[in-house]
Coordinates of C-alpha atoms in Angstrom, one line a residue:
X271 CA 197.0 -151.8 -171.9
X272 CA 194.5 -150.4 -169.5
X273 CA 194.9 -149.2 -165.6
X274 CA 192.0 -148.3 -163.3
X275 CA 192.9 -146.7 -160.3
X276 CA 191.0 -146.9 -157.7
X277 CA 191.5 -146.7 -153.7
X278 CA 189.9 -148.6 -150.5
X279 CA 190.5 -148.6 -146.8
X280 CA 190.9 -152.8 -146.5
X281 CA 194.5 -154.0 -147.2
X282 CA 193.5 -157.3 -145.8
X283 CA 190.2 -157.2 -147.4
X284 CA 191.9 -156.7 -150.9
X285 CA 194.7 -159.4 -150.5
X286 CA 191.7 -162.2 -149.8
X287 CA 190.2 -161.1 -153.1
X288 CA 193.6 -161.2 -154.9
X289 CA 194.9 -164.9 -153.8
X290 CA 191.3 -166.3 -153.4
X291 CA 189.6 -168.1 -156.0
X292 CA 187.7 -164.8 -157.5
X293 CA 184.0 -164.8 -157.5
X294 CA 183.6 -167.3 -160.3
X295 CA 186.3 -169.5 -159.7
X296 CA 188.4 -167.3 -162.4
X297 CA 191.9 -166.9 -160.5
X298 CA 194.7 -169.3 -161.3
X299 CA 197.9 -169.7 -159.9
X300 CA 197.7 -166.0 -157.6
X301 CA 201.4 -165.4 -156.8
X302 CA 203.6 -161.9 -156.5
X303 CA 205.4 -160.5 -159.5
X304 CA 207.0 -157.6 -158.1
X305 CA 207.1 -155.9 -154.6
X306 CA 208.3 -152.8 -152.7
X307 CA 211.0 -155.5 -151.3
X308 CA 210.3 -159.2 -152.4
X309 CA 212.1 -160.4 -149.8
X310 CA 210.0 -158.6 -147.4
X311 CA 206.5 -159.2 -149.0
X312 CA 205.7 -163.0 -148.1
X313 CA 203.9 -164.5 -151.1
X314 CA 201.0 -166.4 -150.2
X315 CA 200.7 -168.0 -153.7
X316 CA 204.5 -169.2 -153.5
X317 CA 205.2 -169.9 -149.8
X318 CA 203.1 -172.1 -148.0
X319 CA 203.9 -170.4 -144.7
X320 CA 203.2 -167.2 -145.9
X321 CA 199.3 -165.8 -144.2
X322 CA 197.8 -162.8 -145.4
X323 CA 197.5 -161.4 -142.7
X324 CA 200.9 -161.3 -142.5
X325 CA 201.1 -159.7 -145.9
X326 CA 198.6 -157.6 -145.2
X327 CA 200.8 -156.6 -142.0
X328 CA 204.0 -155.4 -143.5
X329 CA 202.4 -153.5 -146.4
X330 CA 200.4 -151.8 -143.5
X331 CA 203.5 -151.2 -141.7
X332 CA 204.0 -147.3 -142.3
X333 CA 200.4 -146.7 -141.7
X334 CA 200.4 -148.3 -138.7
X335 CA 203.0 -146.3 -137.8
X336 CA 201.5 -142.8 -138.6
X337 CA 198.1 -143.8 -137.0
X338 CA 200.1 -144.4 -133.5
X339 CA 202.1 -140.9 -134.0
X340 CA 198.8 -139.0 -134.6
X341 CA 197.2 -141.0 -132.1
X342 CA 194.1 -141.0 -134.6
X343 CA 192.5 -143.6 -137.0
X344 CA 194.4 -144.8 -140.0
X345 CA 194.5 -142.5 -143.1
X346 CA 191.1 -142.4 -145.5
X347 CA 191.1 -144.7 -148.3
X348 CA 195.0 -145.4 -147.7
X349 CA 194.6 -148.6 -150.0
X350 CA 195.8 -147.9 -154.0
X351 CA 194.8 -150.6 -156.2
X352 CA 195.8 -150.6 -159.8
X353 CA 195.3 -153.8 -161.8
X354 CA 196.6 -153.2 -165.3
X355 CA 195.1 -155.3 -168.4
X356 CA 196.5 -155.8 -172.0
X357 CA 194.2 -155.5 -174.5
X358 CA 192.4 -158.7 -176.4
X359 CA 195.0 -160.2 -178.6
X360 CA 197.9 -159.0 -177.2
X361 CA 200.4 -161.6 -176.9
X362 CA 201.4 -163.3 -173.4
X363 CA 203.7 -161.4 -170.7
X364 CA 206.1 -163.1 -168.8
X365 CA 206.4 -162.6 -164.6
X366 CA 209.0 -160.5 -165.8
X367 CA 207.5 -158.6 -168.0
X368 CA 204.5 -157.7 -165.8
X369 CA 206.9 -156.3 -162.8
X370 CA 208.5 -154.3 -165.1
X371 CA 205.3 -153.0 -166.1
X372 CA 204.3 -152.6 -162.1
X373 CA 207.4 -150.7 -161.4
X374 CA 207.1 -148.5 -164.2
X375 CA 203.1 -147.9 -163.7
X376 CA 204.0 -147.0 -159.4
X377 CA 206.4 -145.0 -160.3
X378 CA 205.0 -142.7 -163.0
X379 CA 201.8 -143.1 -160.4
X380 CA 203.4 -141.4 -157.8
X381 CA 203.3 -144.5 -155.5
X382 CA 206.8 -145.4 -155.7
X383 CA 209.0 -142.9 -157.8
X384 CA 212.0 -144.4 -159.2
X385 CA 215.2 -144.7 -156.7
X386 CA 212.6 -143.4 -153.7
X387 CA 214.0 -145.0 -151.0
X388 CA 211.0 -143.4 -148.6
X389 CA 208.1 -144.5 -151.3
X390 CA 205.0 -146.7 -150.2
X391 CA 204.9 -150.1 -150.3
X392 CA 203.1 -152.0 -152.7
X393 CA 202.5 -155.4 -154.2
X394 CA 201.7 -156.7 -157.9
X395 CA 199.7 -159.9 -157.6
X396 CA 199.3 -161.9 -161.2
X397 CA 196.6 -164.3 -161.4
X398 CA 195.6 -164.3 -164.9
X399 CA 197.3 -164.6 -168.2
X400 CA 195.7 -160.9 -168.8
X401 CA 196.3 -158.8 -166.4
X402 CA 198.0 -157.9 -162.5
X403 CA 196.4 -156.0 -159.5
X404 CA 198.7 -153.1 -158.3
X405 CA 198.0 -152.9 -154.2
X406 CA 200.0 -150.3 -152.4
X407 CA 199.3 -148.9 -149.2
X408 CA 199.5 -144.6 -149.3
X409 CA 201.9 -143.3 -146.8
X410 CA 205.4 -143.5 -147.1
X411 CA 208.2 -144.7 -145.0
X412 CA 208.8 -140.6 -143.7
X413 CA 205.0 -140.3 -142.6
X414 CA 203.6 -138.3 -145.3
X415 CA 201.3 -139.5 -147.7
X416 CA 202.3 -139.5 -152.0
X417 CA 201.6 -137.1 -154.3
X418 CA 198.7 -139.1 -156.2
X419 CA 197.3 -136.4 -158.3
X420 CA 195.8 -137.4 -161.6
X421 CA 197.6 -140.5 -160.7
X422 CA 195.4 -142.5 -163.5
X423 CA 196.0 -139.9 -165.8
X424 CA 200.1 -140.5 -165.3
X425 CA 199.4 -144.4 -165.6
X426 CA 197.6 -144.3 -168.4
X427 CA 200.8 -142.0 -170.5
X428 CA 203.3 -144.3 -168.9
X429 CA 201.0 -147.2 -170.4
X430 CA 201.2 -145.9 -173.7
X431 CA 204.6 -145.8 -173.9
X432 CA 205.1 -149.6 -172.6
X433 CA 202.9 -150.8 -175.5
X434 CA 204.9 -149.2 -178.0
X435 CA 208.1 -150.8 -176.5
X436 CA 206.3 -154.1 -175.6
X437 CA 204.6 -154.2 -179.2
X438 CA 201.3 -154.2 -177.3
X439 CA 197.8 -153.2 -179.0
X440 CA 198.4 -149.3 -178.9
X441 CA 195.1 -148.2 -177.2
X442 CA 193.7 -144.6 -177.6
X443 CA 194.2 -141.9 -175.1
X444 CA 191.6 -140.4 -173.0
X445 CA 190.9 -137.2 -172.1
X446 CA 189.2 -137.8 -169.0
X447 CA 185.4 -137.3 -170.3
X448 CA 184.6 -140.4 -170.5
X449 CA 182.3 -142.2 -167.8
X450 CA 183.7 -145.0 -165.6
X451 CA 183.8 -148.5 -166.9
X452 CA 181.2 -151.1 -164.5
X453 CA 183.9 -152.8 -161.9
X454 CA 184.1 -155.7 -162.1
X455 CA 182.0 -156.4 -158.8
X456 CA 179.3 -155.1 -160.8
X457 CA 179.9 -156.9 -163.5
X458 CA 179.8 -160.6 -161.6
X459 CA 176.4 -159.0 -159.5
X460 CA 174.5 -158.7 -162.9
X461 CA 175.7 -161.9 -164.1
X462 CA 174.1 -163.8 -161.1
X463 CA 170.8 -162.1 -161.4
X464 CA 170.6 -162.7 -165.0
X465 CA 170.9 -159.2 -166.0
X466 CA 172.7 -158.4 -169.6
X467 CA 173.9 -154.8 -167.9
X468 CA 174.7 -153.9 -164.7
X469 CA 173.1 -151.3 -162.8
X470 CA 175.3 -148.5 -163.3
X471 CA 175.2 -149.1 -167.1
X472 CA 171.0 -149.6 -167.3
X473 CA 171.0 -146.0 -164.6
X474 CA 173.4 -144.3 -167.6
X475 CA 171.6 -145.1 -170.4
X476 CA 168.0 -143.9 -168.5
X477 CA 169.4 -140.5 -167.3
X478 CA 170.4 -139.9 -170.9
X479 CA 167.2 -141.0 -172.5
X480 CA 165.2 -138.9 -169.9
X481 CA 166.8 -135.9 -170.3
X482 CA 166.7 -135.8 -174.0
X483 CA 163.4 -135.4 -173.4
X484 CA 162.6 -133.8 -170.4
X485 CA 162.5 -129.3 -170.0
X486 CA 163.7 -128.4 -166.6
X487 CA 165.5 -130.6 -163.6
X488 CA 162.7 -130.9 -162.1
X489 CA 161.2 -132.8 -165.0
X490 CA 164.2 -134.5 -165.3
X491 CA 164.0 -136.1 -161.5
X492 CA 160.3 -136.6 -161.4
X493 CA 160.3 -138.8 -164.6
X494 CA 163.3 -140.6 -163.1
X495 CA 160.8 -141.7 -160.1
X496 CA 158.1 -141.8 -162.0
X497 CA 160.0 -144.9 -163.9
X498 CA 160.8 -146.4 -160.8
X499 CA 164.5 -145.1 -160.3
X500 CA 165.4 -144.0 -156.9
X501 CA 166.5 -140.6 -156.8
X502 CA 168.6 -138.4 -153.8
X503 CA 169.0 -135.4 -153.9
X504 CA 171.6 -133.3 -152.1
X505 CA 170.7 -129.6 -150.5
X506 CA 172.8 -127.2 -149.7
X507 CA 173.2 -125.8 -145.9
X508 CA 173.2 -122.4 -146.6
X509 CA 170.9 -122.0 -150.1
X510 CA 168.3 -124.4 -149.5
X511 CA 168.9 -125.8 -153.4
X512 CA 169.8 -129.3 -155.2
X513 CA 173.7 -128.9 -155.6
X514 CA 173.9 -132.4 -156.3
X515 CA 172.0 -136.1 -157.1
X516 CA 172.1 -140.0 -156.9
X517 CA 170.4 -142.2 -158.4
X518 CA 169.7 -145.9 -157.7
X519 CA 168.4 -149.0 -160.0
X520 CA 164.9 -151.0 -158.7
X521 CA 165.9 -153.8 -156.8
X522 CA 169.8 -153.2 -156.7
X523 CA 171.1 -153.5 -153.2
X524 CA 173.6 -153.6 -150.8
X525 CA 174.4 -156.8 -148.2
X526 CA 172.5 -154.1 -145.8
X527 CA 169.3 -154.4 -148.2
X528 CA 170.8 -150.7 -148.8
X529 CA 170.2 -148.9 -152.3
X530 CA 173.5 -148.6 -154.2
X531 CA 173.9 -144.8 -155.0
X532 CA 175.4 -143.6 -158.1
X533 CA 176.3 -140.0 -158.3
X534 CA 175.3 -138.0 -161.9
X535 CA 178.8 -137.5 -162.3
X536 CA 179.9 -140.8 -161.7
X537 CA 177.6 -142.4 -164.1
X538 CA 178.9 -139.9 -167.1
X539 CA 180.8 -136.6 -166.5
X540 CA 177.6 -135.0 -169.0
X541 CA 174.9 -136.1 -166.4
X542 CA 176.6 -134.2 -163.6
X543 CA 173.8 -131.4 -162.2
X544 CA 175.8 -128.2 -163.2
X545 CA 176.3 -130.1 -166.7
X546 CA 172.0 -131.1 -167.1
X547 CA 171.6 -127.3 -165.8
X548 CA 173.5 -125.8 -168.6
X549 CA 171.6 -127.2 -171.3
X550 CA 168.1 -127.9 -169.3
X551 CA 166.1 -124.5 -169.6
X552 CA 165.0 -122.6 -166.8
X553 CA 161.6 -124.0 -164.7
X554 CA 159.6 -120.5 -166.3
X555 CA 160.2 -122.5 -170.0
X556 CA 159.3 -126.0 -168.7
X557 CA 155.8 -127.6 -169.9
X558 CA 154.3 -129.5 -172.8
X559 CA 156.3 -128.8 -176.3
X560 CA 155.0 -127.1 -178.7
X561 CA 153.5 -128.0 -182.3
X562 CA 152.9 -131.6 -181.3
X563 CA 149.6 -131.5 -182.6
X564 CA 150.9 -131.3 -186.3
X565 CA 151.1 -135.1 -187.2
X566 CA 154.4 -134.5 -188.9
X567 CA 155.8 -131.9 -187.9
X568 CA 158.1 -132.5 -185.2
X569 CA 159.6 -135.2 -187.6
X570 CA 159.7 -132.8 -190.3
X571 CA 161.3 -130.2 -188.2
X572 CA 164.0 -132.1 -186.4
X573 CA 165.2 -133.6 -190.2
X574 CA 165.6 -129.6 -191.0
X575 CA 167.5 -128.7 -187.6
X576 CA 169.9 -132.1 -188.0
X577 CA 170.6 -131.0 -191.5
X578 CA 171.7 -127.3 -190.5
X579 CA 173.4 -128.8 -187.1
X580 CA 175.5 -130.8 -189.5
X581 CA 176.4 -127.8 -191.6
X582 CA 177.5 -126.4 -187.9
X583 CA 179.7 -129.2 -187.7
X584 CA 181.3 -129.0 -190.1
X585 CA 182.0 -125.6 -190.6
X586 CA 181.3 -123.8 -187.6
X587 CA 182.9 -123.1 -184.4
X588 CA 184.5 -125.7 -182.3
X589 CA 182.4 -124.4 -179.1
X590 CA 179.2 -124.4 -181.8
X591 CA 179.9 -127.9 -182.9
X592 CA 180.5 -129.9 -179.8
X593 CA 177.1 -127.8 -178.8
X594 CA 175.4 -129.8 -181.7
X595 CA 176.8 -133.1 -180.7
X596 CA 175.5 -133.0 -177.4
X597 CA 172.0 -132.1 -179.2
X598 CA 172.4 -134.8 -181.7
X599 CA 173.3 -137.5 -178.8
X600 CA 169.5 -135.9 -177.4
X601 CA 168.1 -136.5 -180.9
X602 CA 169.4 -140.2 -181.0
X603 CA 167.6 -141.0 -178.1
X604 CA 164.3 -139.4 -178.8
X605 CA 164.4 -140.6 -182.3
X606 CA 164.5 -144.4 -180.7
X607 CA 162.0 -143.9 -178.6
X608 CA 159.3 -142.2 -181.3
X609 CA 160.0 -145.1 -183.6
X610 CA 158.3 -148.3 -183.8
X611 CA 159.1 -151.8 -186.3
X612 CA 161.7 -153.6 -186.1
X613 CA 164.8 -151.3 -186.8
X614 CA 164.1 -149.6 -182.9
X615 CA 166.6 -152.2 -181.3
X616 CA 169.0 -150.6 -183.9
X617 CA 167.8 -146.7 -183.4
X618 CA 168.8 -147.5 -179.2
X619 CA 172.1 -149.0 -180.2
X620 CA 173.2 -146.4 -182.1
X621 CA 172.1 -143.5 -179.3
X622 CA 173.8 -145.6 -176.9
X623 CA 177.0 -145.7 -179.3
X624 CA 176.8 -142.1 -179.4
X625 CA 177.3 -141.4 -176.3
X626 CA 181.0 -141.6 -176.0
X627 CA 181.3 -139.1 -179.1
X628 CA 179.1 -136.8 -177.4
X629 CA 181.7 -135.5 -175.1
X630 CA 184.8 -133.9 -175.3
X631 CA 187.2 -131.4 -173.5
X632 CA 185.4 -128.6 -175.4
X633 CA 182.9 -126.4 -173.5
X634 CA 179.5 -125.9 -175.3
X635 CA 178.0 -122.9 -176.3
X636 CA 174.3 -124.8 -175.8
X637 CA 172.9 -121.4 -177.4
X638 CA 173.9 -122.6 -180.5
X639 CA 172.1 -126.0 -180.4
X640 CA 168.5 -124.6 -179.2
X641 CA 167.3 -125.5 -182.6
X642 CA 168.3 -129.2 -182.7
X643 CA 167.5 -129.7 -179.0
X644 CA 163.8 -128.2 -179.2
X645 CA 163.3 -130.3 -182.1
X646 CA 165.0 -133.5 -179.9
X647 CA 162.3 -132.9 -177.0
X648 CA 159.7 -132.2 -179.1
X649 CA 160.2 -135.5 -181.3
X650 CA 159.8 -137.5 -177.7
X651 CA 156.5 -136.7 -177.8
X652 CA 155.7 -137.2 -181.4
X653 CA 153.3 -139.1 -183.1
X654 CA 154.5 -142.6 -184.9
X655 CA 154.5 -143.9 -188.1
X656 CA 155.4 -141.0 -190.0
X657 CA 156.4 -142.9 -193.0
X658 CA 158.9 -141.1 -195.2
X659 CA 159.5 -138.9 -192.7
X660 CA 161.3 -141.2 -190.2
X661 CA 163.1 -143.0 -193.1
X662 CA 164.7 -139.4 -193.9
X663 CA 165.4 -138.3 -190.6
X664 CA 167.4 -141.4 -190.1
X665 CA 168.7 -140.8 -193.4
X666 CA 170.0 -137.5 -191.7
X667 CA 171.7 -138.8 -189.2
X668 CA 173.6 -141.2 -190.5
X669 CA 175.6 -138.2 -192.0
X670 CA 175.2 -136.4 -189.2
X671 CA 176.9 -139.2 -187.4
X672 CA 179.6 -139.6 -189.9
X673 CA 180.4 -136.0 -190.1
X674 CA 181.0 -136.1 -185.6
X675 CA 183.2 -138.6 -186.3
X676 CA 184.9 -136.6 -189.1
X677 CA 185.1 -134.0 -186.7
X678 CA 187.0 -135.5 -183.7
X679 CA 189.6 -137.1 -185.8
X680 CA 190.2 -133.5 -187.2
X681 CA 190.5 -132.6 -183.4
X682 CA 192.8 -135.5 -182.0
X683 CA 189.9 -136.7 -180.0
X684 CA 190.8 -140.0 -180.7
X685 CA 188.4 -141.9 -178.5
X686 CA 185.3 -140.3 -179.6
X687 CA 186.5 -141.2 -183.2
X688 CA 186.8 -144.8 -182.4
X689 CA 183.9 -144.8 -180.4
X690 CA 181.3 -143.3 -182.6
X691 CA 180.2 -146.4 -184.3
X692 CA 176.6 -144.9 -185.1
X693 CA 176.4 -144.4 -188.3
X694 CA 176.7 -148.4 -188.3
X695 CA 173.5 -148.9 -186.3
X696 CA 171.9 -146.5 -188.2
X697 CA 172.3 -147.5 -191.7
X698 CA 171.4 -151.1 -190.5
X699 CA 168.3 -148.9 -189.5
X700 CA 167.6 -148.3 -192.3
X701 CA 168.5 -151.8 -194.1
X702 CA 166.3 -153.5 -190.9
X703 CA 163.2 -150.7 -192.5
X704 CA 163.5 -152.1 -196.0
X705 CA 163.1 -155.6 -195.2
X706 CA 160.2 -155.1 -193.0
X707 CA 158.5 -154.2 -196.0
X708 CA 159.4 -150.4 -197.0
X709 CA 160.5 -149.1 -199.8
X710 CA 163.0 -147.0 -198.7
X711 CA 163.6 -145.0 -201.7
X712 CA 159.6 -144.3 -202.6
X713 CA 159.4 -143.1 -198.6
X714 CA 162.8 -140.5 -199.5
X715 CA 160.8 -139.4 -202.4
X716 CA 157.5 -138.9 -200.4
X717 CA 159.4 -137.3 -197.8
X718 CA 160.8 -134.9 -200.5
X719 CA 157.9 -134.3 -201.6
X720 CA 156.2 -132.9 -198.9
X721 CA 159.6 -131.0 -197.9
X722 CA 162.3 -130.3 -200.0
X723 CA 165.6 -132.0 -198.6
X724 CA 169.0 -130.3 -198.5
X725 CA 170.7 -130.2 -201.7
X726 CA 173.6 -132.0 -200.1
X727 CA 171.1 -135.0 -199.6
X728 CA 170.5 -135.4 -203.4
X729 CA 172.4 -138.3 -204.0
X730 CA 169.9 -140.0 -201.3
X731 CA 169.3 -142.4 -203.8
X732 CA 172.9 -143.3 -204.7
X733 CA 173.3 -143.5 -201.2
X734 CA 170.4 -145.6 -200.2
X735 CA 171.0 -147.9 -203.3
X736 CA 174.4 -148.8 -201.5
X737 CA 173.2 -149.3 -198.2
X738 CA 169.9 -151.2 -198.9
X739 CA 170.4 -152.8 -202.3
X740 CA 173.8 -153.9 -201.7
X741 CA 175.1 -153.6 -198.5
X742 CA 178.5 -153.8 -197.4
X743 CA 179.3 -157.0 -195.1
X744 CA 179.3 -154.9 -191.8
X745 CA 175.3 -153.9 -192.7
X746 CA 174.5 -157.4 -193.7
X747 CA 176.4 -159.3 -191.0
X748 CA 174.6 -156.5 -188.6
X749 CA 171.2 -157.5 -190.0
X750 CA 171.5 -161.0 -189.7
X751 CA 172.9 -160.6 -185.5
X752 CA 170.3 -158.7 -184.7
X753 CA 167.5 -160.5 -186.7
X754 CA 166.9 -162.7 -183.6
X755 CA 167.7 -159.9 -181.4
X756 CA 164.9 -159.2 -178.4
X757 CA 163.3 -155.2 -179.4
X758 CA 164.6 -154.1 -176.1
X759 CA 167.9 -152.0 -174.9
X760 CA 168.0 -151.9 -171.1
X761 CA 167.5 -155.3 -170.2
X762 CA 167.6 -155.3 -166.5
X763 CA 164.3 -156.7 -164.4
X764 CA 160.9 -155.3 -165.1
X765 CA 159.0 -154.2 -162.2
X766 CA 155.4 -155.3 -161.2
X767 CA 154.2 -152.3 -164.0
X768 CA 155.0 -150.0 -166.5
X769 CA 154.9 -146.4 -166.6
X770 CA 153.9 -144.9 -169.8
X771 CA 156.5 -142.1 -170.2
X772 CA 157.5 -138.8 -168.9
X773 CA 154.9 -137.0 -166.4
X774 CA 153.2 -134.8 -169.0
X775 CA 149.5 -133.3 -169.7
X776 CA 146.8 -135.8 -170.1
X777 CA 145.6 -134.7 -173.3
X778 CA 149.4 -134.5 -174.5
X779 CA 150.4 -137.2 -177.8
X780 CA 151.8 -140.3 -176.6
X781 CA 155.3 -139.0 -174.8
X782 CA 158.5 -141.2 -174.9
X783 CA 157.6 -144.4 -173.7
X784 CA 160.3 -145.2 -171.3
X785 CA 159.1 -148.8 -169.4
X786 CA 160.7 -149.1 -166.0
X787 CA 163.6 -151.4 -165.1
X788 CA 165.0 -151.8 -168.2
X789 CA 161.5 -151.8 -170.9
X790 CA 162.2 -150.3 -174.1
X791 CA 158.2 -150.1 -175.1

């Protein structure tokens, strides 16, 4: 059972979406479930004499009220709205069982505390087997406003604990790292221009690809524009510096023909400026890598930093190992960019899985990951077709990816367990290589051959021989989906032309080609 809190400044505005007929014709039967007072919340779904205006007049009521004693505008963002959604599967709630569940979620909210006789007034509107929509208007019947505070956060325990008593789905619990969900505004907007993410998603997924590659913030916002993504930055009054950023998606507007800004931190708590800043070296370190003119040698050297980053892992320091995550997410993304064939659709997907098992609650010590992140840059800009060479550092991760995941479940970080579904993509990776014609285990030897391998890779052949040879239904049901699969991951709108990667050197190896709007090259 999932709530999303967020708040608004329409009460009117909010009630027209709730009993109208949704933006594709998806509500059905809109009607109250449970109210402040239900005899004092007129139902348009039920009563035929019942406006929303007039609705949207007596849940207003106490704001009104404070906005005439101040003599001022009405409160900011005094609109709540909460809808709460089981989870697919779960078996249908009566009316009855949903205003329970709305008088349970506004209470341990803060909205309406239990026997509150003062609390706010609020609304639960169902119009879906699914799911409700929580409206409540923030200030309470004595003038002040609630005590909202980590409100979501309270929801989302009291949620838990109605599952287990409703014999729900019991859905993990978060820990408030991970990035906000598309509304579902933004879902609807993508579906009518044809678009297989929405703009916040595509933004996401090109901030972190950037930045795996990029030296210095700088960098980071001038490949941003240089790929077509609007980018605002905010100065401070006093300093003169960036203390903040937005970014906006080609083409994605407002009604005002207005770019839609998205905030670092709103796209993923890990792409907020202080978080890029901490693990983006200074501007005196910024430039062309190093070492790229060695054909194989950034491969060659980011397969020897994953292997002793996954030794960090698993025996290292909590602070030292989420360091090496974040890296490892970095080397995910750089690794789909420098590889071409037909297993790159799978090399994006599992970066992009990744993601979510990136982060946790655990500050890291980025010191500690210099290796694995020099080698993650560098790879952006290295050359392809390394052979063996790819085929092991793929190799690489998978147990890389599997040990994370090890990891977090030791920890209790039980999202970022579930989540990190990359060692799937990746060993489909390298199932996708073999039948495009390699022979995995020949390009493991090679790859030895030229550099020995950890000794905790010997049984790479065992290994391989399950994967490739006979692999289990999840690799084989994952070959045959994406066998008709398009070769890109960001499929929004291309624009008029392509940039060829990160600003760079003209004499630099081909960097990481990042297409604008949405091209995987």
């Amino acid at each position: 059972m999932v709530p999303d809190v967020s708040t608004g400044s329409s009460t009117l505005g909010l009630i027209n979406y709730l009993f109208g007929e949704g933006r594709r014709d998806e509500h059905t039967d809109p009607h109250i479930v449970a109210a402040w007072d239900m005899a004092g919340a007129p139902d348009p779904g039920r009563d035929p004499g019942a406006t929303y205006a007039k609705l949207a007049q007596r849940l207003d009521h106490h704001v009104v009220l404070r906005t005439r004693e101040l003599g001022g505008a009405r409160p900011p963002q005094h609109v709540w709205h909460c809808p709460v959604r089981t989870a697919p599967g779960d078996r249908y709630l009566t009316d009855a069982e949903w205003a329970e569940v709305a008088r349970r979620v506004v209470a341990a909210a803060g909205i309406a505390p239990e026997d509150d006789e003062k609390a706010c007034r609020w609304i639960a509107v169902r119009h879906a087997d699914d799911h409700i929509h929580i409206l409540a208007t923030t200030v309470r019947a004595d003038g002040r406003r609630p005590r909202t505070h980590r409100d979501g956060q309270r929801a989302q325990r009291e949620c838990r604990r109605i599952e287990a008593e409703f014999g729900l789905r019991r859905l993990k619990s978060g820990d408030l790292t991970a990035p906000r969900t598309p509304t579902g505004a933004e879902r609807a907007k993508a579906g009518r221009q044809g678009q297989a993410v929405t703009a916040r998603e595509w933004l996401r997924e090109r901030a972190y690809t950037v930045a795996a590659g990029v030296r210095s913030v700088d960098e980071y916002f001038t490949v941003l524009r240089s790929l077509g993504v609007q980018v605002r930055t905010r100065i401070g009054p006093e300093t003169g510096e960036v203390t903040g950023y937005s970014l906006a998606a080609p083409g994605d507007t407002n009604g005002q023909g207005e770019p839609i800004w998205y905030g670092g931190s709103k796209l993923a708590p890990d792409l907020s400026l202080n978080r890029l800043r901490e693990r983006l070296p200074d501007q005196e370190t910024a430039g062309r890598p190093q070492h790229i003119a060695e054909p194989g040698g950034p491969w060659r050297r980011a397969e020897t930093a994953l292997r002793e980053a996954r030794v960090s892992v698993e025996s290292g320091e909590d602070h030292v190992a989420q360091a090496q995550l974040d890296a490892f997410g970095d080397t995910l993304h750089s690794l789909a960019l420098a590889t071409d064939g037909a297993h790159q659709a799978d090399l994006h997907e599992a970066a992009k899985a990744f993601n979510r098992a990136r982060r946790s609650v655990i500050r890291s010590d980025h010191q500690a990951a210099t290796a694995l992140r020099k080698a993650a840059k560098e790879l952006a800009y290295a050359s392809r077709d390394p052979g063996g060479l790819a085929i092991a550092l793929i190799f690489a991760a998978v147990h890389m990816a599997r040990a994370a995941s090890a990891w977090h479940r030791q920890r209790g970080h039980e999202q970022q367990a579930a989540a990190d579904s990359a060692w799937a993509a990746l060993t489909t990776a390298l199932a996708r290589a073999e039948t495009a014609g390699h022979d995995v285990r020949e390009l493991l030897s090679e790859a030895a051959a030229e550099r020995e391998l950890d000794t905790a890779d010997s049984p790479a052949h065992v290994l391989i021989w399950r994967i490739v040879s006979q692999p289990n239904k999840r690799t084989e049901a994952a070959r045959r989906r994406r066998a008709m699969a398009p070769r890109t991951v960001l499929s929004r709108p291309t624009a008029a032309h392509e940039h060829s990667g990160p600003h760079r050197p003209a004499d630099a190896h081909d960097g990481p080609r990042l297409g604008r709007r949405g091209q995987a090259a």
